[in-house]
Short mmCIF file of C-alpha atoms and ligand atoms in Angstrom, two decimals:
data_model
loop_
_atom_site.label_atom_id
_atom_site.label_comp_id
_atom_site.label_asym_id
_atom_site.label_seq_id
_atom_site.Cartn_x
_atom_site.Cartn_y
_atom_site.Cartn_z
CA UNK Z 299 -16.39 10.92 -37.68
CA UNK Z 300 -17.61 11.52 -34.09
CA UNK Z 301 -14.83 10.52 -32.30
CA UNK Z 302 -15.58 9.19 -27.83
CA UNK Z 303 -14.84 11.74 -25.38
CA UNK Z 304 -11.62 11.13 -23.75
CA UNK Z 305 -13.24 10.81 -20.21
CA UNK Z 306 -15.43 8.25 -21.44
CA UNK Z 307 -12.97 6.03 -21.90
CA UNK Z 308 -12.35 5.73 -18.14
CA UNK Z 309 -16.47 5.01 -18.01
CA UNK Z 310 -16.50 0.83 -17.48
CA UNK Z 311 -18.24 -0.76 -20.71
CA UNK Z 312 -21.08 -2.49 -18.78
CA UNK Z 313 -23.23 -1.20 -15.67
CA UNK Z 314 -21.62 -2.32 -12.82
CA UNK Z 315 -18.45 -3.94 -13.98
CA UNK Z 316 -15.19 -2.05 -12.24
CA UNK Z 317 -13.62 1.38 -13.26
CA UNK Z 318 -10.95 0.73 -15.61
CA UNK Z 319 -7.34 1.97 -14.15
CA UNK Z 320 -5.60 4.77 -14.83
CA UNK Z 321 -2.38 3.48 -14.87
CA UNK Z 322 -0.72 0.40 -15.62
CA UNK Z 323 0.96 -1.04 -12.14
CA UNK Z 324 4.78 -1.95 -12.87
CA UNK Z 325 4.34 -5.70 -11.76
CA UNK Z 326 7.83 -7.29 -12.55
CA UNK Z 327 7.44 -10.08 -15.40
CA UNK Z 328 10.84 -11.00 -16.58
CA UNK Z 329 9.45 -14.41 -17.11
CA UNK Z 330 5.60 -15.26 -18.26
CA UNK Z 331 6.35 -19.10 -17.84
CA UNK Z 332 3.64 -21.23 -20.38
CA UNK Z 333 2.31 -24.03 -18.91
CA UNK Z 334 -0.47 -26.63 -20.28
CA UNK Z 335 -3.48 -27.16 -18.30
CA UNK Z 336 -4.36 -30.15 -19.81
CA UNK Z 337 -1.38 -31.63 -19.25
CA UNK Z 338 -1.63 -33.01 -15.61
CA UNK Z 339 2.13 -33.33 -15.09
CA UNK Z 340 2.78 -30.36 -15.76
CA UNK Z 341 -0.16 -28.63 -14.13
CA UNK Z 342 1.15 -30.14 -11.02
CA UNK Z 343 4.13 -28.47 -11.04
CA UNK Z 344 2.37 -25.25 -10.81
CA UNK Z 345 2.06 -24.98 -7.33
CA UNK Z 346 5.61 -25.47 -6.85
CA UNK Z 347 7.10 -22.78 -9.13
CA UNK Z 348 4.96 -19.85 -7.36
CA UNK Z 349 7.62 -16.96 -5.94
CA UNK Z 350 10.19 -18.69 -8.43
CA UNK Z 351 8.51 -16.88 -11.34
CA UNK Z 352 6.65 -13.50 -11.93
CA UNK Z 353 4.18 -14.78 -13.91
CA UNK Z 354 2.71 -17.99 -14.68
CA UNK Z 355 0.73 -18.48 -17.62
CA UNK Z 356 -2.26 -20.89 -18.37
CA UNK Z 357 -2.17 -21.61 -22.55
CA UNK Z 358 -5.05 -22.38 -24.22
CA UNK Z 359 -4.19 -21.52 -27.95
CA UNK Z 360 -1.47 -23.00 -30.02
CA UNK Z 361 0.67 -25.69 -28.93
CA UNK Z 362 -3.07 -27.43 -27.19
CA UNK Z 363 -4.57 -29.74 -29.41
CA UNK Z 364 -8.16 -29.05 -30.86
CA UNK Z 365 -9.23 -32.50 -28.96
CA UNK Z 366 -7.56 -31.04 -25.70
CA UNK Z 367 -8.74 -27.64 -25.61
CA UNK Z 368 -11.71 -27.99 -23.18
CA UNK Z 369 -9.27 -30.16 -20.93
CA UNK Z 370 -6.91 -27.09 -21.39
CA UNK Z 371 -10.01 -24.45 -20.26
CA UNK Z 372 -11.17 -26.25 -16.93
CA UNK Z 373 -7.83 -27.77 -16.30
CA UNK Z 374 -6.77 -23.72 -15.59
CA UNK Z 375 -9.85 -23.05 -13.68
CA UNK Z 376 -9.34 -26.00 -11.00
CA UNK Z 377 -5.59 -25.24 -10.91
CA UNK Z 378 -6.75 -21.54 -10.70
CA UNK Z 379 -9.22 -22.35 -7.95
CA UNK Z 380 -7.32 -24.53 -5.96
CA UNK Z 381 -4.05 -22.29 -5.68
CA UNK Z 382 -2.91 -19.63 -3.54
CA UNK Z 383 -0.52 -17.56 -6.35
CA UNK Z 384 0.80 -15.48 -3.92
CA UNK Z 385 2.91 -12.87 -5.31
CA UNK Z 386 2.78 -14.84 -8.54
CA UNK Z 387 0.86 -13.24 -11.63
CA UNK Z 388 -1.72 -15.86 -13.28
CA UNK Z 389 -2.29 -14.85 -17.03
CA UNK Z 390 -3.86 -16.82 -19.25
CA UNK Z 391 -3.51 -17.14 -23.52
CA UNK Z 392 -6.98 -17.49 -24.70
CA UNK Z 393 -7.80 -19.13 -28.05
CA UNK Z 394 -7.85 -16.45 -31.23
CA UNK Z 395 -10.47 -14.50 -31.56
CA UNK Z 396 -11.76 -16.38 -34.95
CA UNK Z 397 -11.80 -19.60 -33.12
CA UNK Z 398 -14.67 -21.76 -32.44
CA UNK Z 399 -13.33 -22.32 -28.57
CA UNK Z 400 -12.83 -18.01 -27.35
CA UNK Z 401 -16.13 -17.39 -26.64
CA UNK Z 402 -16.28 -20.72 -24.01
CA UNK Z 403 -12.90 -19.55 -23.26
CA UNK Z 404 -14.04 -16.12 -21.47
CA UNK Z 405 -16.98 -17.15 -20.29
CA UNK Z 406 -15.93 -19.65 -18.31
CA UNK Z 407 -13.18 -18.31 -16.90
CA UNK Z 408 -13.99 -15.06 -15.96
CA UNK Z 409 -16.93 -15.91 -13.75
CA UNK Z 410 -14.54 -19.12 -12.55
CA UNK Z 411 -11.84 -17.50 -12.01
CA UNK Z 412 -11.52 -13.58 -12.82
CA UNK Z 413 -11.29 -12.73 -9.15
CA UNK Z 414 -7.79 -14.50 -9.80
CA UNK Z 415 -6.82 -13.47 -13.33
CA UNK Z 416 -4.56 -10.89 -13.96
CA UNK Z 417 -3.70 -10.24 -17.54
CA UNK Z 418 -5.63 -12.20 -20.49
CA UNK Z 419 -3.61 -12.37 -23.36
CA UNK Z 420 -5.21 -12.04 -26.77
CA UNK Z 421 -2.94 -14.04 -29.43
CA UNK Z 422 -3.04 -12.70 -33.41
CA UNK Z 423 -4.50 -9.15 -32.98
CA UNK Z 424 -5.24 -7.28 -36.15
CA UNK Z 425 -6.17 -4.25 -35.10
CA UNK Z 426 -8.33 -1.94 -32.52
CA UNK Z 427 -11.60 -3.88 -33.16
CA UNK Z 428 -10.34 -7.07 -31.56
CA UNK Z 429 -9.19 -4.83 -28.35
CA UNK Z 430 -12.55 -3.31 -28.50
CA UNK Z 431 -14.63 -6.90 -28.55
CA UNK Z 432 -12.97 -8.06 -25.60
CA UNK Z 433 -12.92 -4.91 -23.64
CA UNK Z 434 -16.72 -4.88 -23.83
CA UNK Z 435 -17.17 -8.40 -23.50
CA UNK Z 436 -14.96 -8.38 -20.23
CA UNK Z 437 -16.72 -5.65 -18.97
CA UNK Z 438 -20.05 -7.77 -19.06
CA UNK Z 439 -18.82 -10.67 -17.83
CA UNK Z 440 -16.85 -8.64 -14.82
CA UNK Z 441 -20.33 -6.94 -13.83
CA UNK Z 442 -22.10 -9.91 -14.34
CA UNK Z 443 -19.43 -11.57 -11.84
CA UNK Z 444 -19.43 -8.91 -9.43
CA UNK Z 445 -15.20 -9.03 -10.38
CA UNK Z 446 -13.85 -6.13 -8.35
CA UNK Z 447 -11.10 -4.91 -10.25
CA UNK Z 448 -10.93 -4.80 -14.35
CA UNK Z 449 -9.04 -8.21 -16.01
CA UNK Z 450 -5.96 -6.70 -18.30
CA UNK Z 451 -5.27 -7.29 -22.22
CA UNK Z 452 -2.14 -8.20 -23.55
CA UNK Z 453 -1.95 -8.33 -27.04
CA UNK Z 454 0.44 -11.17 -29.22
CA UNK Z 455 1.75 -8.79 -32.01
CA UNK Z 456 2.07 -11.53 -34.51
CA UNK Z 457 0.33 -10.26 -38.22
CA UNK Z 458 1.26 -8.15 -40.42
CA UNK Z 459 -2.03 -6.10 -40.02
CA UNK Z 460 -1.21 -5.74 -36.12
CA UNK Z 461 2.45 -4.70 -36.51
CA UNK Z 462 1.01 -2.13 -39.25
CA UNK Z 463 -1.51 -0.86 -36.15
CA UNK Z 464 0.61 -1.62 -33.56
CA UNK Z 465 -0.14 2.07 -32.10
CA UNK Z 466 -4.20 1.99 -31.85
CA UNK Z 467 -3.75 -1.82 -30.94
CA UNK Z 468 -2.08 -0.03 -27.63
CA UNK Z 469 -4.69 2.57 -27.74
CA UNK Z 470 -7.60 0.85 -27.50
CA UNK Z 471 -8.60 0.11 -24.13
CA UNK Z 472 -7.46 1.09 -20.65
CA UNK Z 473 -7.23 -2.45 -20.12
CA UNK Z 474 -4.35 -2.83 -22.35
CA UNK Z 475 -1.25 -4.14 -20.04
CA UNK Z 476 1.37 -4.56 -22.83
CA UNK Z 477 2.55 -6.11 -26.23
CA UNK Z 478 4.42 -9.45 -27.27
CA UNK Z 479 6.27 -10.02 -30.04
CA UNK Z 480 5.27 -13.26 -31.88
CA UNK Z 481 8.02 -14.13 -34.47
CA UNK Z 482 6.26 -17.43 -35.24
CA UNK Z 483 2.84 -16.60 -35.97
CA UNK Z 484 4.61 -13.27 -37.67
CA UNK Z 485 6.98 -14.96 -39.56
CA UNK Z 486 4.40 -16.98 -41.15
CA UNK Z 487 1.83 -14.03 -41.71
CA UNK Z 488 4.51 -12.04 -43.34
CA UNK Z 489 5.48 -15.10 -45.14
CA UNK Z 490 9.21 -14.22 -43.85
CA UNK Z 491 10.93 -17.94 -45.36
CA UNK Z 492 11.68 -19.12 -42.12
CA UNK Z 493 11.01 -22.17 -40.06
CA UNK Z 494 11.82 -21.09 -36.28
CA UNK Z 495 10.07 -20.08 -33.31
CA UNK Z 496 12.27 -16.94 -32.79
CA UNK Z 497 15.81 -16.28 -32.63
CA UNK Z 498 17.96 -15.51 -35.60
CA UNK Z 499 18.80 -17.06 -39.05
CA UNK Z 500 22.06 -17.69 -40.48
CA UNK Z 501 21.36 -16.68 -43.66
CA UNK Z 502 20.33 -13.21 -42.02
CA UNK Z 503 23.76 -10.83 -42.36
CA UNK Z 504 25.53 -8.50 -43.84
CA UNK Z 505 29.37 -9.59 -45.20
CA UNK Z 506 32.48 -7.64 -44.77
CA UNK Z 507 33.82 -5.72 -48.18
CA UNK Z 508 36.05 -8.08 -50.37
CA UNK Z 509 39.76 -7.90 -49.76
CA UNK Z 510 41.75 -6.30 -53.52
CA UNK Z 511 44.78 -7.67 -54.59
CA UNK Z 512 47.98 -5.75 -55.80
CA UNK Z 513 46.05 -4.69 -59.03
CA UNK Z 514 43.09 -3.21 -56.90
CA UNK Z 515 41.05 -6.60 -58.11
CA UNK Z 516 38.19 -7.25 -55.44
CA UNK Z 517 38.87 -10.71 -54.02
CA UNK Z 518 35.17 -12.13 -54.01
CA UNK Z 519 36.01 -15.29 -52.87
CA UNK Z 520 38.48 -14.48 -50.02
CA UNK Z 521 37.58 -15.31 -46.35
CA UNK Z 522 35.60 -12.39 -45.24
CA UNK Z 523 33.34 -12.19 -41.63
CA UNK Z 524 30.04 -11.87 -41.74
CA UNK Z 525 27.88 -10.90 -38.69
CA UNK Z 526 24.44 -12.29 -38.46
CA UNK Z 527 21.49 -9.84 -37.99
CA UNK Z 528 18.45 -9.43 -36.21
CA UNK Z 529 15.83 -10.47 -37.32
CA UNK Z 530 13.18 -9.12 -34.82
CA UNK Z 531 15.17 -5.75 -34.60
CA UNK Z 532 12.31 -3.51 -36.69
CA UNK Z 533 8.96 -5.27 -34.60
CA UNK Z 534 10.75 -5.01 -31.32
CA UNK Z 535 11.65 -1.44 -31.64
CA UNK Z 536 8.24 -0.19 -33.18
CA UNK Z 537 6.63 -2.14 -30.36
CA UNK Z 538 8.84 -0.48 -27.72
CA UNK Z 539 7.78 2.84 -29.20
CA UNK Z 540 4.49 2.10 -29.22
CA UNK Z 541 4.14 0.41 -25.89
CA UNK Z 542 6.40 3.60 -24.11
CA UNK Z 543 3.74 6.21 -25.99
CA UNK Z 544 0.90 4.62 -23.99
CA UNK Z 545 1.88 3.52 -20.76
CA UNK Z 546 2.08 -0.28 -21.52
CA UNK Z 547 5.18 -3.05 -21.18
CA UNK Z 548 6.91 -4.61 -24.16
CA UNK Z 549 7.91 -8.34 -23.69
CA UNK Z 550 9.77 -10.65 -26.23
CA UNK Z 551 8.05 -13.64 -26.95
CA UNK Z 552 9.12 -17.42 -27.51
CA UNK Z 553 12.48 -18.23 -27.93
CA UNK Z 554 11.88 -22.34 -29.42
CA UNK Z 555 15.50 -23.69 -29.32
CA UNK Z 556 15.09 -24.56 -26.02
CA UNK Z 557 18.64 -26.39 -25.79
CA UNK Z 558 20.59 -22.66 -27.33
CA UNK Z 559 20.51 -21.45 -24.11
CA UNK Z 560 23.14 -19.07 -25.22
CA UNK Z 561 21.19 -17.62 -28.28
CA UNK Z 562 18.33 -17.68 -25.78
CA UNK Z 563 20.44 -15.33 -23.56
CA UNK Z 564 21.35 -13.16 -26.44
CA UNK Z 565 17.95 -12.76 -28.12
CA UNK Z 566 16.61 -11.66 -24.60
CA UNK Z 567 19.23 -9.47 -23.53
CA UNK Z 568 19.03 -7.64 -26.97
CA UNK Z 569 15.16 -7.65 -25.88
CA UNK Z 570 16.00 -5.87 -22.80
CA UNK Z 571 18.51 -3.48 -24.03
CA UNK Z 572 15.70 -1.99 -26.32
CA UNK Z 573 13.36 -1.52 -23.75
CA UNK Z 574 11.83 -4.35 -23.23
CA UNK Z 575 10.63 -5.43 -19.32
CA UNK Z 576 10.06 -9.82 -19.68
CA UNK Z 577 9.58 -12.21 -22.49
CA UNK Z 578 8.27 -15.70 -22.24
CA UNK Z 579 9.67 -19.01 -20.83
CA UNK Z 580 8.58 -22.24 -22.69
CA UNK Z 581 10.68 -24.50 -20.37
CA UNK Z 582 11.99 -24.27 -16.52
CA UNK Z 583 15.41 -23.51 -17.70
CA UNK Z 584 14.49 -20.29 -19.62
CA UNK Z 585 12.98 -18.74 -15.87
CA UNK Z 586 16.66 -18.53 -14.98
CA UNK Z 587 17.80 -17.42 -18.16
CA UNK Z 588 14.84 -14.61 -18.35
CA UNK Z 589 15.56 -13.64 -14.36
CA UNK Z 590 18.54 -12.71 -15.02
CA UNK Z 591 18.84 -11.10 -18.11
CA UNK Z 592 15.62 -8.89 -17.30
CA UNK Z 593 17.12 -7.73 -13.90
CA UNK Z 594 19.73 -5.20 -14.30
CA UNK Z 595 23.10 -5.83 -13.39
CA UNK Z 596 25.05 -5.27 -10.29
CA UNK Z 597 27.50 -3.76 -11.92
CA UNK Z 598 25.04 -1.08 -13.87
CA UNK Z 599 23.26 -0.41 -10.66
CA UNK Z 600 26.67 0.44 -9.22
CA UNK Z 601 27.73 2.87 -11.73
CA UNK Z 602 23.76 4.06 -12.03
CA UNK Z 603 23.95 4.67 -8.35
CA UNK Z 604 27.33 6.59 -9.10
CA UNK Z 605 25.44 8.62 -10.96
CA UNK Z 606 22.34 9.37 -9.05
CA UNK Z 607 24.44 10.30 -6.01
CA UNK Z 608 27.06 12.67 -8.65
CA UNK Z 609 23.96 14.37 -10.28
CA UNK Z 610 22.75 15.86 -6.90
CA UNK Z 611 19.71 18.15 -7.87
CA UNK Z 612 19.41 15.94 -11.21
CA UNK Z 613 20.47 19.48 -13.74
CA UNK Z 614 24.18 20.04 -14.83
CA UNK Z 615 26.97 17.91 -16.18
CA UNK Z 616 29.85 15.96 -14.27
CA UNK Z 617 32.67 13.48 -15.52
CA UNK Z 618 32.89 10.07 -14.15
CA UNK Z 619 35.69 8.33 -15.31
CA UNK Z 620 36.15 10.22 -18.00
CA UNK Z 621 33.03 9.87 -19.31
CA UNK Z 622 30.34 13.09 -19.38
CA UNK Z 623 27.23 12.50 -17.29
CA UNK Z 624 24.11 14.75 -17.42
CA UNK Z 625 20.17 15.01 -17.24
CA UNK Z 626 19.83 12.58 -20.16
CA UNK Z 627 22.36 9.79 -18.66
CA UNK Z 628 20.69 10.38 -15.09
CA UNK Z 629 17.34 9.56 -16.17
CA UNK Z 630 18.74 6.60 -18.41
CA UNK Z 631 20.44 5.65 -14.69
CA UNK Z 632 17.14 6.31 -12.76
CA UNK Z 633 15.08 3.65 -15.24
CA UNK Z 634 17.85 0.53 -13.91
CA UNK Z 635 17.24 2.03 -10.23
CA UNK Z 636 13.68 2.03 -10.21
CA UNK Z 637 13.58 -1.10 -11.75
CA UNK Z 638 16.48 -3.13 -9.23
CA UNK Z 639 13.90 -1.44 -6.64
CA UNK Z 640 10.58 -2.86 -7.83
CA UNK Z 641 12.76 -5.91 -8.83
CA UNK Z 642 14.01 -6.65 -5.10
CA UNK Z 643 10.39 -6.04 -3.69
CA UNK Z 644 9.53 -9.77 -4.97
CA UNK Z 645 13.14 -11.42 -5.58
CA UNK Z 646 15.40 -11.73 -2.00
CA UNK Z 647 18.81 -12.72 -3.68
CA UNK Z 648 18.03 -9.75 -6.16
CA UNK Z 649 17.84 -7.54 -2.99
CA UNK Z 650 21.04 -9.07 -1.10
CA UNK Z 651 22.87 -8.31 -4.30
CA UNK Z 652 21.42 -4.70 -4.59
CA UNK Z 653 22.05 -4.09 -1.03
CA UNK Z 654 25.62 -5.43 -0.78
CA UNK Z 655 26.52 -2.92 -3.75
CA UNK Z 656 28.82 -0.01 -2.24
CA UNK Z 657 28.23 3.40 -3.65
CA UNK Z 658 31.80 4.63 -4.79
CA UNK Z 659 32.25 8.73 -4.37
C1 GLV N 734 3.68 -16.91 -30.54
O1 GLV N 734 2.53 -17.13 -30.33
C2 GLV N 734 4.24 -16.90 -31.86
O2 GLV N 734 3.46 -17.15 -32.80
O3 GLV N 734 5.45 -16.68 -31.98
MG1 MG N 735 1.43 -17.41 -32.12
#
């Protein structure tokens, strides 16, 4: 097999469309907030929620209805047309790639709107040959647009297939800006037997041992804790993996209880913990929720600052509290303070916070 030089890769796919990048620019997107185009309520909203939100999101796929899809499409491009995002991402979810409505889908938009489009977002992915269809096609459109600088791909990891090639799925294209996790879509390609939109399952856990009795007779039927697990655990962390190997961001996806705020909370900040820089917001009250789980805390950038300022030339040990800090903990300390720093770029209270933080000796 005669495998494409690595150079050419950083060729654009069509004469005159723009270079691809190099590198993948660390926008902050705690929250990709879905909106509906169609929807002409909530469209006008959109205007509104720019600098409250890193990125806004114009959804084409599931959730529109067939009969509202080409609402959906030039809905986005006069809200995309008419608005000033500011420092506000625009994305967009385009229908899947076996649809009858993606083709319409890209090429109206990008010569409508691609001047203004940041990241496209390809739902149900299989593998490297739906990266490499819309890298191409992009490229033609772009050059045929005169776009100046190359649209993104974000790819919905939500089939079995794509989880299995999660790692050429990343590979595929310059272009590609990052992963989601879809647990609905997933779920149902994995045939997993549930019936959410993310989030855990009670019937999910692991049970503590049974209690014996005097005779050293296990107690089966004696209260015993259980602890519910996570479902999402395995995806996640392969897409972490595989997102970290290639320069690219992993997000969480849709959290659907929208009244759990507190599960929502949890399921994010697990998210985060594991690498994870955003997930997606499916109603105004899961921006706040998704702001500030995906920012780190004052109190880690305090002791992360504690560190940075201990370490001095970054190579030996010290103890802090007790506790051993070294090259591996400095650089795990140096990931929250880039981040808080990129992070209070865009978000003023963020940066009051930050600032306000004393650094103890
Ligand atoms: C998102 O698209 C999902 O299927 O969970
Ligand atoms: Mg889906």
């Amino acid at each position: 097999m005669s495998h494409k030089s690595p150079k050419d890769f950083f060729r654009p796919l069509a004469v005159g469309a723009p270079a691809p990048l190099r590198e993948i620019p660390a926008r902050p997107s705690r929250a990709i907030h879905f909106f509906d185009p169609s929807n002409e309520k909530m469209a006008a909203k959109v205007p509104g929620m720019i600098g409250t939100v890193d990125v806004l999101l114009g959804n084409l796929e599931d959730a529109i209805k067939a009969d509202n899809k080409v609402a959906a499409r030039e809905g986005l491009v006069k809200i995309a047309q008419s608005t000033d995002f500011g420092p506000t991402q625009l994305w967009t979810r385009i229908n899947a790639l076996d649809s009858p409505w993606v083709l319409d889908d890209l090429t109206t938009l990008v010569p409508a709107i691609g001047d203004k489009l940041d990241v496209i977002m390809v739902p149900k992915v299989q593998g490297a040959e739906d990266i490499h269809y819309v890298d191409r096609l992009l490229a033609q459109l772009e050059a045929k647009a005169g776009i100046q600088r190359p649209i993104l791909i974000h790819a919905i990891l939500e089939t079995a297939r794509g989880v299995a090639n999660v790692e050429e799925i990343c590979g595929a294209s310059p272009r590609m800006q990052g992963l989601s996790l879809g647990p609905a879509d997933l779920a149902a390609d994995r045939k997993m037997k549930t019936t959410r939109v993310g989030g855990g399952h009670p019937g999910y856990l692991v049970r503590q041992d049974p209690p014996k009795d005097a005779d050293g007779n296990s107690q089966i039927d004696a209260q015993r804790s259980v602890f519910q697990q996570d479902l999402w655990h395995y995806t996640i962390a392969k897409m972490v993996d595989a997102c970290a190997t290639h320069g690219i961001y992993p997000y969480y996806g849709p959290f659907g209880d929208i009244a759990d705020v507190v599960a929502c909370e949890d399921q994010f900040r697990n998210a985060f913990l594991l690498g994870c820089v955003g997930t997606w917001s499916l109603h105004p009250k899961q921006i706040a929720i998704a702001n500030r789980v995906f920012s780190p805390s004052v109190e880690d950038i305090a002791h992360a600052r504690r560190v940075v300022a201990a370490m001095g030339d970054g190579t030996g040990a010290v103890m802090i509290d007790g506790k051993m800090e070294d090259d591996a903990s400095l650089k795990q300390c140096l990931v929250l303070v880039e981040l808080a720093e990129k992070l209070a770029e865009i978000d003023p209270e963020l940066k009051k916070q930050y600032d306000a933080i004393e650094v103890q000796a």
